[in-house]
Coordinates of C-alpha atoms (C1' of nucleotides) in Angstrom, one line a residue:
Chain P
X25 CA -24.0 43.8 4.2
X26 CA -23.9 41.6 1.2
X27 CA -21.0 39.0 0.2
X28 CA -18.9 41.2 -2.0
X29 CA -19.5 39.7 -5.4
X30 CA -17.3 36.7 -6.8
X31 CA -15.6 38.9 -9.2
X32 CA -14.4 40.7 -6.3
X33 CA -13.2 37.7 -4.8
X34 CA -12.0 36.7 -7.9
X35 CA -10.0 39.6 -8.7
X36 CA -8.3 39.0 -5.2
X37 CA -7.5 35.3 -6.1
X38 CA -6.9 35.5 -9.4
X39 CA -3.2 35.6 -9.0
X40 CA -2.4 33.5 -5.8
X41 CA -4.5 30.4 -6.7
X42 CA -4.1 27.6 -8.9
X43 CA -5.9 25.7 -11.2
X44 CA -6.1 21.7 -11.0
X45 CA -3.4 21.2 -13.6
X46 CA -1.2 23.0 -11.4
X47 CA -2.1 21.5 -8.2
X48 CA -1.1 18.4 -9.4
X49 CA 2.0 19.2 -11.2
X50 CA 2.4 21.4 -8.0
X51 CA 1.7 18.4 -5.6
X52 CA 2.3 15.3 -7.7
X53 CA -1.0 13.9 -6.8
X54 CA -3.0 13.0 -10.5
X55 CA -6.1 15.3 -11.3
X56 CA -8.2 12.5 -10.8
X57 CA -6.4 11.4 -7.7
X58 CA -7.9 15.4 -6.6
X59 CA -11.0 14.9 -7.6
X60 CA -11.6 11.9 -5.4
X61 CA -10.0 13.4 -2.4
X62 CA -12.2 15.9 -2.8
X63 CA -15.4 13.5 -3.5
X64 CA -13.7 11.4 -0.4
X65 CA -13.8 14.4 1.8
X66 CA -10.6 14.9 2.0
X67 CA -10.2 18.4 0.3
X68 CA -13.7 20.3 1.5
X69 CA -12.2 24.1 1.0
X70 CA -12.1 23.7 -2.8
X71 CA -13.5 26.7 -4.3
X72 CA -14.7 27.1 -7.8
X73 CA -14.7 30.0 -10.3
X74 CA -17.4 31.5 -12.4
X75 CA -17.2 28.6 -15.1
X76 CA -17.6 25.8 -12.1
X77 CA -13.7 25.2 -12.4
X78 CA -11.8 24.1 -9.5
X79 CA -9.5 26.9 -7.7
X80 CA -6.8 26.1 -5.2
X81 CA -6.0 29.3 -2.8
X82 CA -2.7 29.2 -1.3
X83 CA -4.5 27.5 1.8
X84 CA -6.2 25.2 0.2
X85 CA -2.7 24.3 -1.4
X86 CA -0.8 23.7 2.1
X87 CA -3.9 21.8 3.5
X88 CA -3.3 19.7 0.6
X89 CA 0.4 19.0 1.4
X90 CA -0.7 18.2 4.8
X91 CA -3.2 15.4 3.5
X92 CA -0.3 14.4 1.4
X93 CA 1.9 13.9 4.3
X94 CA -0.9 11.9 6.2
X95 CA -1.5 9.2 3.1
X96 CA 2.2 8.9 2.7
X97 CA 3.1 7.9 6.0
X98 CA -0.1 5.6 5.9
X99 CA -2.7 7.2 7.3
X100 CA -5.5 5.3 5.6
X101 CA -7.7 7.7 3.7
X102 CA -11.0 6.9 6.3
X103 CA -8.6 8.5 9.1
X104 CA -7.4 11.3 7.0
X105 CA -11.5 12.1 6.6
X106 CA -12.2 11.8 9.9
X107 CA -9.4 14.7 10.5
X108 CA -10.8 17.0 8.1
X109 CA -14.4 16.6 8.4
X110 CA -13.2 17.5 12.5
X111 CA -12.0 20.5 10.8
X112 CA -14.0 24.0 10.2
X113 CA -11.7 25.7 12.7
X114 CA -13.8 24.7 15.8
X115 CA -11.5 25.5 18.8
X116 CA -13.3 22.5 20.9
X117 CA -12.1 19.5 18.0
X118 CA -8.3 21.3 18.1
X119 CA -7.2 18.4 20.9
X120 CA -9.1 15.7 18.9
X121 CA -7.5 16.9 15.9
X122 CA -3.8 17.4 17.7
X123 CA -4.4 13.6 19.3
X124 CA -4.9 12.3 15.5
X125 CA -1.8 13.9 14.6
X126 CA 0.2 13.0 17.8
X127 CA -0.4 9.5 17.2
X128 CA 0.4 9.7 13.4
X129 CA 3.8 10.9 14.5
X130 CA 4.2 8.4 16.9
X131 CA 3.6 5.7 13.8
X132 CA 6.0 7.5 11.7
X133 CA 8.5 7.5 14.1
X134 CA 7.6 3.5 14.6
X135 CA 7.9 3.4 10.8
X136 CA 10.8 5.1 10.8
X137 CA 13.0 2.7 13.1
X138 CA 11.5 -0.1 11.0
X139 CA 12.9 1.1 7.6
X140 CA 15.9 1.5 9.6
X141 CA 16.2 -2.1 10.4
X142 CA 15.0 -3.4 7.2
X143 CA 17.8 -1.7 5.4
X144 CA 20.2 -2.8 7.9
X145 CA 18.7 -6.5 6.6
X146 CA 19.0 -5.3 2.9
X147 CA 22.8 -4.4 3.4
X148 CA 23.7 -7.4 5.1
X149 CA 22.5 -9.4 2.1
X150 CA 24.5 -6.9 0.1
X151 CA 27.6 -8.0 2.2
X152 CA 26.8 -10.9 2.0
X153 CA 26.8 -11.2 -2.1
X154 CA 30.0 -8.8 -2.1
X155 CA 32.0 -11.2 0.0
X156 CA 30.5 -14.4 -1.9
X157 CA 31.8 -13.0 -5.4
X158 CA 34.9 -11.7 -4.4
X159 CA 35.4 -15.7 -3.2
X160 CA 34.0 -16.5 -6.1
X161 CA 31.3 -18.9 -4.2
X162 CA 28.6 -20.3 -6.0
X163 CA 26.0 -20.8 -3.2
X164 CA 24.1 -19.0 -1.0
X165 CA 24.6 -20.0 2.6
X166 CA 21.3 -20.5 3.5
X167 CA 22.9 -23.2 5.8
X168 CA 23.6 -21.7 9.2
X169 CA 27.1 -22.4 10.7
X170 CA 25.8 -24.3 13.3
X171 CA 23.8 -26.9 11.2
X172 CA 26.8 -27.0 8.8
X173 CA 28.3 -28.2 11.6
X174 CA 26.4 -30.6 12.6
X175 CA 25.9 -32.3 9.2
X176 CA 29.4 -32.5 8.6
X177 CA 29.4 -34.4 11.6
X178 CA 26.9 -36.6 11.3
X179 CA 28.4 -39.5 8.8
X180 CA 24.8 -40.7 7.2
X181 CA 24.5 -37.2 5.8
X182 CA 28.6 -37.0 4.2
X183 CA 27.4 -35.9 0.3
X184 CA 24.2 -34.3 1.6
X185 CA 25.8 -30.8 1.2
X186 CA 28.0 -30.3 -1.6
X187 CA 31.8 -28.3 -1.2
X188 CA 31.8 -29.7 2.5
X189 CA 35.1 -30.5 3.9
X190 CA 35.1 -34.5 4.2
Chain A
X19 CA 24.9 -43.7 -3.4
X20 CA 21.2 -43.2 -3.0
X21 CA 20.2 -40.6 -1.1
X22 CA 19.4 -40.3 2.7
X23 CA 15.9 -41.7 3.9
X24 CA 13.6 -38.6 4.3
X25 CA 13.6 -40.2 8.0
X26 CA 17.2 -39.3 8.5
X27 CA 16.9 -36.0 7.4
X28 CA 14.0 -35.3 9.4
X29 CA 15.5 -36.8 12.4
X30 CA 18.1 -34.1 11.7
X31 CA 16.4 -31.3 11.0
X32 CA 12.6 -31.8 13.4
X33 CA 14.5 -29.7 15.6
X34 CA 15.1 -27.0 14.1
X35 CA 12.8 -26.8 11.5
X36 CA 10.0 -24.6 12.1
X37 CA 6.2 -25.4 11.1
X38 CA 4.1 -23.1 9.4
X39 CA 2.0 -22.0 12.7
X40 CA 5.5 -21.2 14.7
X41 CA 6.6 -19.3 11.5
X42 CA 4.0 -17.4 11.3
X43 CA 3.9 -16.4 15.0
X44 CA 7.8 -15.8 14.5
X45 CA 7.9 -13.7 11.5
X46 CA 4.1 -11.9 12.1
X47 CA 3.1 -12.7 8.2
X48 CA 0.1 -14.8 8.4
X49 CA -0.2 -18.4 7.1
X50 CA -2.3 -17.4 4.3
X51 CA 0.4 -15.4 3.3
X52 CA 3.0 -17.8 4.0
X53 CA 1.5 -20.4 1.5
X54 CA 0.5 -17.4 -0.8
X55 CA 4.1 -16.4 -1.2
X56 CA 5.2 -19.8 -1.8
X57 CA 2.5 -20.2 -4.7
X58 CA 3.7 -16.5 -6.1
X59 CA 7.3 -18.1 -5.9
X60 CA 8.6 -15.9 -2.7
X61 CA 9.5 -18.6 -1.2
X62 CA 10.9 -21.2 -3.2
X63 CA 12.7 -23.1 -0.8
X64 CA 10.2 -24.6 1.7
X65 CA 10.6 -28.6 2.5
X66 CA 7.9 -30.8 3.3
X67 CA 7.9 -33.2 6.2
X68 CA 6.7 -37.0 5.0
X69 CA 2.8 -36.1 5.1
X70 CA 3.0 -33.2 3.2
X71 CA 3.0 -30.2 5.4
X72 CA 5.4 -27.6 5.1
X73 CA 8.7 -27.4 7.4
X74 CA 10.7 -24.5 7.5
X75 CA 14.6 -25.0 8.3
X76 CA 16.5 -22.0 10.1
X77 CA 17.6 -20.7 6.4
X78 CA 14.7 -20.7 5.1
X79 CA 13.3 -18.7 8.0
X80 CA 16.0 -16.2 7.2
X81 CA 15.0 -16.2 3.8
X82 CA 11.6 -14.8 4.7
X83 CA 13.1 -12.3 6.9
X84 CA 14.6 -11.0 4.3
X85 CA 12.0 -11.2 1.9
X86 CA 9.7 -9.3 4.7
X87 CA 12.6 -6.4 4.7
X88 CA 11.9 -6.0 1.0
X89 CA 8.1 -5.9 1.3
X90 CA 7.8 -4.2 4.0
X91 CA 10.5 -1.5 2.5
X92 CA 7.7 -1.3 -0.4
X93 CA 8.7 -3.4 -3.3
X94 CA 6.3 -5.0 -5.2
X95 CA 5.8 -8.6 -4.7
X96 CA 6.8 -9.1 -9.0
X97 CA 10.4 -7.5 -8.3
X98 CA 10.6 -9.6 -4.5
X99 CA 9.8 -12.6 -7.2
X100 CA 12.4 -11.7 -9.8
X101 CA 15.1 -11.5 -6.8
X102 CA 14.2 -14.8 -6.1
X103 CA 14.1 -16.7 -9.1
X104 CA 17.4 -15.1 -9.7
X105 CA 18.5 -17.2 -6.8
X106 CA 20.0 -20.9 -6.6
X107 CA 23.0 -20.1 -5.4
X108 CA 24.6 -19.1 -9.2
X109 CA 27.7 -17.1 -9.2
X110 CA 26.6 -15.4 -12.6
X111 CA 23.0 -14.1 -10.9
X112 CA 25.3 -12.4 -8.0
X113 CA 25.5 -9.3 -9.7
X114 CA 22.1 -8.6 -10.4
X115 CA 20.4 -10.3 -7.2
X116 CA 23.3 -7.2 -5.7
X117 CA 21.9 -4.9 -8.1
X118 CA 18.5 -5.5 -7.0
X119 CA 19.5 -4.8 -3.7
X120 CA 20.8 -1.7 -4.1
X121 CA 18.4 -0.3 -5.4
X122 CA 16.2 -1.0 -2.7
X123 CA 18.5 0.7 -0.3
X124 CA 18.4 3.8 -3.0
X125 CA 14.5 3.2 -2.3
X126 CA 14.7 3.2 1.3
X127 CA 17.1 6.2 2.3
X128 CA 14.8 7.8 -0.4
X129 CA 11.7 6.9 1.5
X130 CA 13.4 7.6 4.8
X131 CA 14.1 11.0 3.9
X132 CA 10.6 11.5 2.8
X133 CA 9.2 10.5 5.8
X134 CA 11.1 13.0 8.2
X135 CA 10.3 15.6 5.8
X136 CA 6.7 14.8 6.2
X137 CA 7.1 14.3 9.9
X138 CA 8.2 17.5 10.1
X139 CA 4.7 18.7 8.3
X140 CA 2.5 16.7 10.7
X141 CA 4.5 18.0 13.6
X142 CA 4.4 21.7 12.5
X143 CA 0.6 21.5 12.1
X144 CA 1.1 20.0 15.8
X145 CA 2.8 22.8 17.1
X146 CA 0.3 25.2 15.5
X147 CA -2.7 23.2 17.2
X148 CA -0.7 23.7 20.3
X149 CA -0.7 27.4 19.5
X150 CA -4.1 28.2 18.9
X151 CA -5.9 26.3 22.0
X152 CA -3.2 28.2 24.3
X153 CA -4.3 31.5 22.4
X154 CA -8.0 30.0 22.4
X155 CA -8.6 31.1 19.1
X156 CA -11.1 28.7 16.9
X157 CA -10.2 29.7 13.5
X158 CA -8.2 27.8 11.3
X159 CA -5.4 30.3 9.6
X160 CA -5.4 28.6 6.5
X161 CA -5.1 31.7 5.0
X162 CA -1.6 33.4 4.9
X163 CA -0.1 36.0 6.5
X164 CA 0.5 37.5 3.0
X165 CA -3.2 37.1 1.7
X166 CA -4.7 38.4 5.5
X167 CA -2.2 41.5 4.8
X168 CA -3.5 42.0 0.9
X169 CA -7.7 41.6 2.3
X170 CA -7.1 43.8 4.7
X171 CA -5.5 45.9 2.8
X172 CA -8.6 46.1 0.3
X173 CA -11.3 48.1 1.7
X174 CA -14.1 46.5 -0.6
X175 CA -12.9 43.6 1.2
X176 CA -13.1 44.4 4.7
X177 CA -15.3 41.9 6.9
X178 CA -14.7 39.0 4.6
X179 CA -12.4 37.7 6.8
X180 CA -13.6 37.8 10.5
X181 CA -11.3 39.0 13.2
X182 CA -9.5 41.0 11.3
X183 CA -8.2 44.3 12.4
X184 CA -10.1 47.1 10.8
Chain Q
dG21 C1' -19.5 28.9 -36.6
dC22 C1' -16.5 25.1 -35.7
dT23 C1' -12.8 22.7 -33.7
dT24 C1' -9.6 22.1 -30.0
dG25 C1' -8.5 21.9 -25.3
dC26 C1' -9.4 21.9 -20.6
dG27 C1' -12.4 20.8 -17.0
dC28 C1' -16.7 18.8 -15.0
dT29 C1' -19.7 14.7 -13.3
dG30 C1' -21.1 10.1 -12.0
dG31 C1' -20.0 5.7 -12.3
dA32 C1' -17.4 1.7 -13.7
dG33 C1' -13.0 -0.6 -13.8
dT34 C1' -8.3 -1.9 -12.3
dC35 C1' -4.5 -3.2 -9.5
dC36 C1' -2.3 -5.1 -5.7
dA37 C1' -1.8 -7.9 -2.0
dC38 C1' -3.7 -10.4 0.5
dT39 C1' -7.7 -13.2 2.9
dC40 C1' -11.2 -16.6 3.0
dC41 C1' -13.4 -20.8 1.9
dA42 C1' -14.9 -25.7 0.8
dG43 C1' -13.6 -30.0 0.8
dC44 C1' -10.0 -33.0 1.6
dT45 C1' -6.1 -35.8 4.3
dC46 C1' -3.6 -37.0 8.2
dC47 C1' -2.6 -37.6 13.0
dT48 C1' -3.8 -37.9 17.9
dA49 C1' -6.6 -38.3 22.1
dG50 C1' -10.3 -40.4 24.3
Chain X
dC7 C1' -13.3 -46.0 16.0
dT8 C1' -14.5 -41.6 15.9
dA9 C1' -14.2 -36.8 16.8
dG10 C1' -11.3 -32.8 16.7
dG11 C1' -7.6 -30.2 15.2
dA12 C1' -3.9 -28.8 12.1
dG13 C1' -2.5 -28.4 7.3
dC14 C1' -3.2 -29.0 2.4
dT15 C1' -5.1 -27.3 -2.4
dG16 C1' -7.2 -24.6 -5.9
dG17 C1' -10.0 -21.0 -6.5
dA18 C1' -13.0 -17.2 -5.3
dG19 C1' -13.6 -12.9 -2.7
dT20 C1' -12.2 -8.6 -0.4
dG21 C1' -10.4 -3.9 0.7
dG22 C1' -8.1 0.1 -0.3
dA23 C1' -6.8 3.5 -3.2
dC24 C1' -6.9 5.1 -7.0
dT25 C1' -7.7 5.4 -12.5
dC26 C1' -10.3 5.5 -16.5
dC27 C1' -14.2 6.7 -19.3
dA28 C1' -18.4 8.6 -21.7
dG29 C1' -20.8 12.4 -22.3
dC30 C1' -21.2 17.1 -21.4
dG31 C1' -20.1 22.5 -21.0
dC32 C1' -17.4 26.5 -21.6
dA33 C1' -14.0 29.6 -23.9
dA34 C1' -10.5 30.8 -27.2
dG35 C1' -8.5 30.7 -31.7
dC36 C1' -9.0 30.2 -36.7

DNA sequence: GCTTGCGCTGGAGTCCACTCCAGCTCCTAG
DNA sequence: CTAGGAGCTGGAGTGGACTCCAGCGCAAGC
């Protein structure tokens, strides 16, 4: 039996799949940034229509949110190709493919306790700023307690530090 | 009054001051990047023992913390820059160096909510790896359950799709 | 039939954030 | 006194991920 003819495909697709344009207003990747996923490997079930345009079935649009998902919790792009090119629905790469993913989670959890600390850094400074203006303190206290300390108790160094108590 | 002998404030601060190497190993940024972030003005405050080489006092070490909270959190080394030029202790540059601030943590909540979202992608696709090797099936089902229903629905298109019911 | 707009291709260019290097100085150990 | 090791500087080089561009083709509207 012969492929059924692209304007029977076509007909089919017509309405479910998306041009480039959309894609990208779709996904908020650039048209270019497409085209060189797809160049890259990243994007191999692309088809086209008649006129050699790019057509996006709804598949080909969720695999491209699940790239998207990879590259933005830093999957560099040479792993993300390595992931697809696996693809092609072979049952015996499924646990090669699952162990890429597996890990990926387990650096987006990492990633995720990170950020958590980092902002914890970024609202201490906040605190920090808040209290300084509301005492209406000129400087940062990038001197520690502790070496405060210390100075102000060490007479060869009374003036080294301005606003210390004499 | 002149000022103290550079000998007196080193003999004050070579204990806690940190060299570049121990910094580095502390904070995980290399020493390239240490002296590269001092060039780009990240770091303005670094002291220099008496032949040259760069000693870092606890503050300062806290300082880079900080500025490796911001990095790593994904701004751009020109806005880590304009938070720190803003700096020198000057109550009037408070308000913006807080401004600054909070925007990053508008960034990073932002970001965090991202990533679970995308977890959640990569760990969907997980759970349908895990589904497909238990059910042995090879294929990908990139195509949805809708589009499967509308082919086989379509008698010209029957046997497009293998494993279809007929 | 011509212009306008969208898309295509291959290749070059850009941006960011480091990273590496040559050639120097200083200090310490043997 | 010399050999090795750590740091210093200014500048060049790298890697990753896009982004831009010239030159072309097709199709629709005027």
């Amino acid at each position: 039996m012969p492929p059924p003819s692209l304007a029977v495909m076509t007909a089919v697709t017509r309405e479910t799949s998306l041009g480039i344009r959309q894609v990208s207003e779709e996904t908020g990747l650039s048209i270019d940034t497409l085209r060189w996923y797809e160049r890259e490997g990243l994007l191999p079930l692309v088809e086209r229509s008649a006129d050699g345009r790019r057509r996006y079935p709804p598949g080909a649009l969720r695999f491209i949110r699940l790239v998207q998902a990879l590259r933005r919790t830093g999957m560099p792009v040479a792993d993300v190709r390595r992931f697809v090119t696996l693809g092609g629905g072979e049952l015996a790469n499924h646990p090669e493919r699952m162990a890429l993913l597996e890990q990926q989670c387990a650096q987006i959890e990492q990633r995720m306790v990170e950020l958590r600390d980092d902002l914890t850094v970024v609202q201490a400074k906040i605190a920090q700023y808040r209290e300084l203006i509301a005492r209406g303190v000129d400087c940062e206290d990038e001197l520690p307690d502790d070496l405060l300390a210390q100075i102000s108790a060490d007479p060869r160094l009374r003036g080294v530090v301005p606003g210390l108590p004499a």
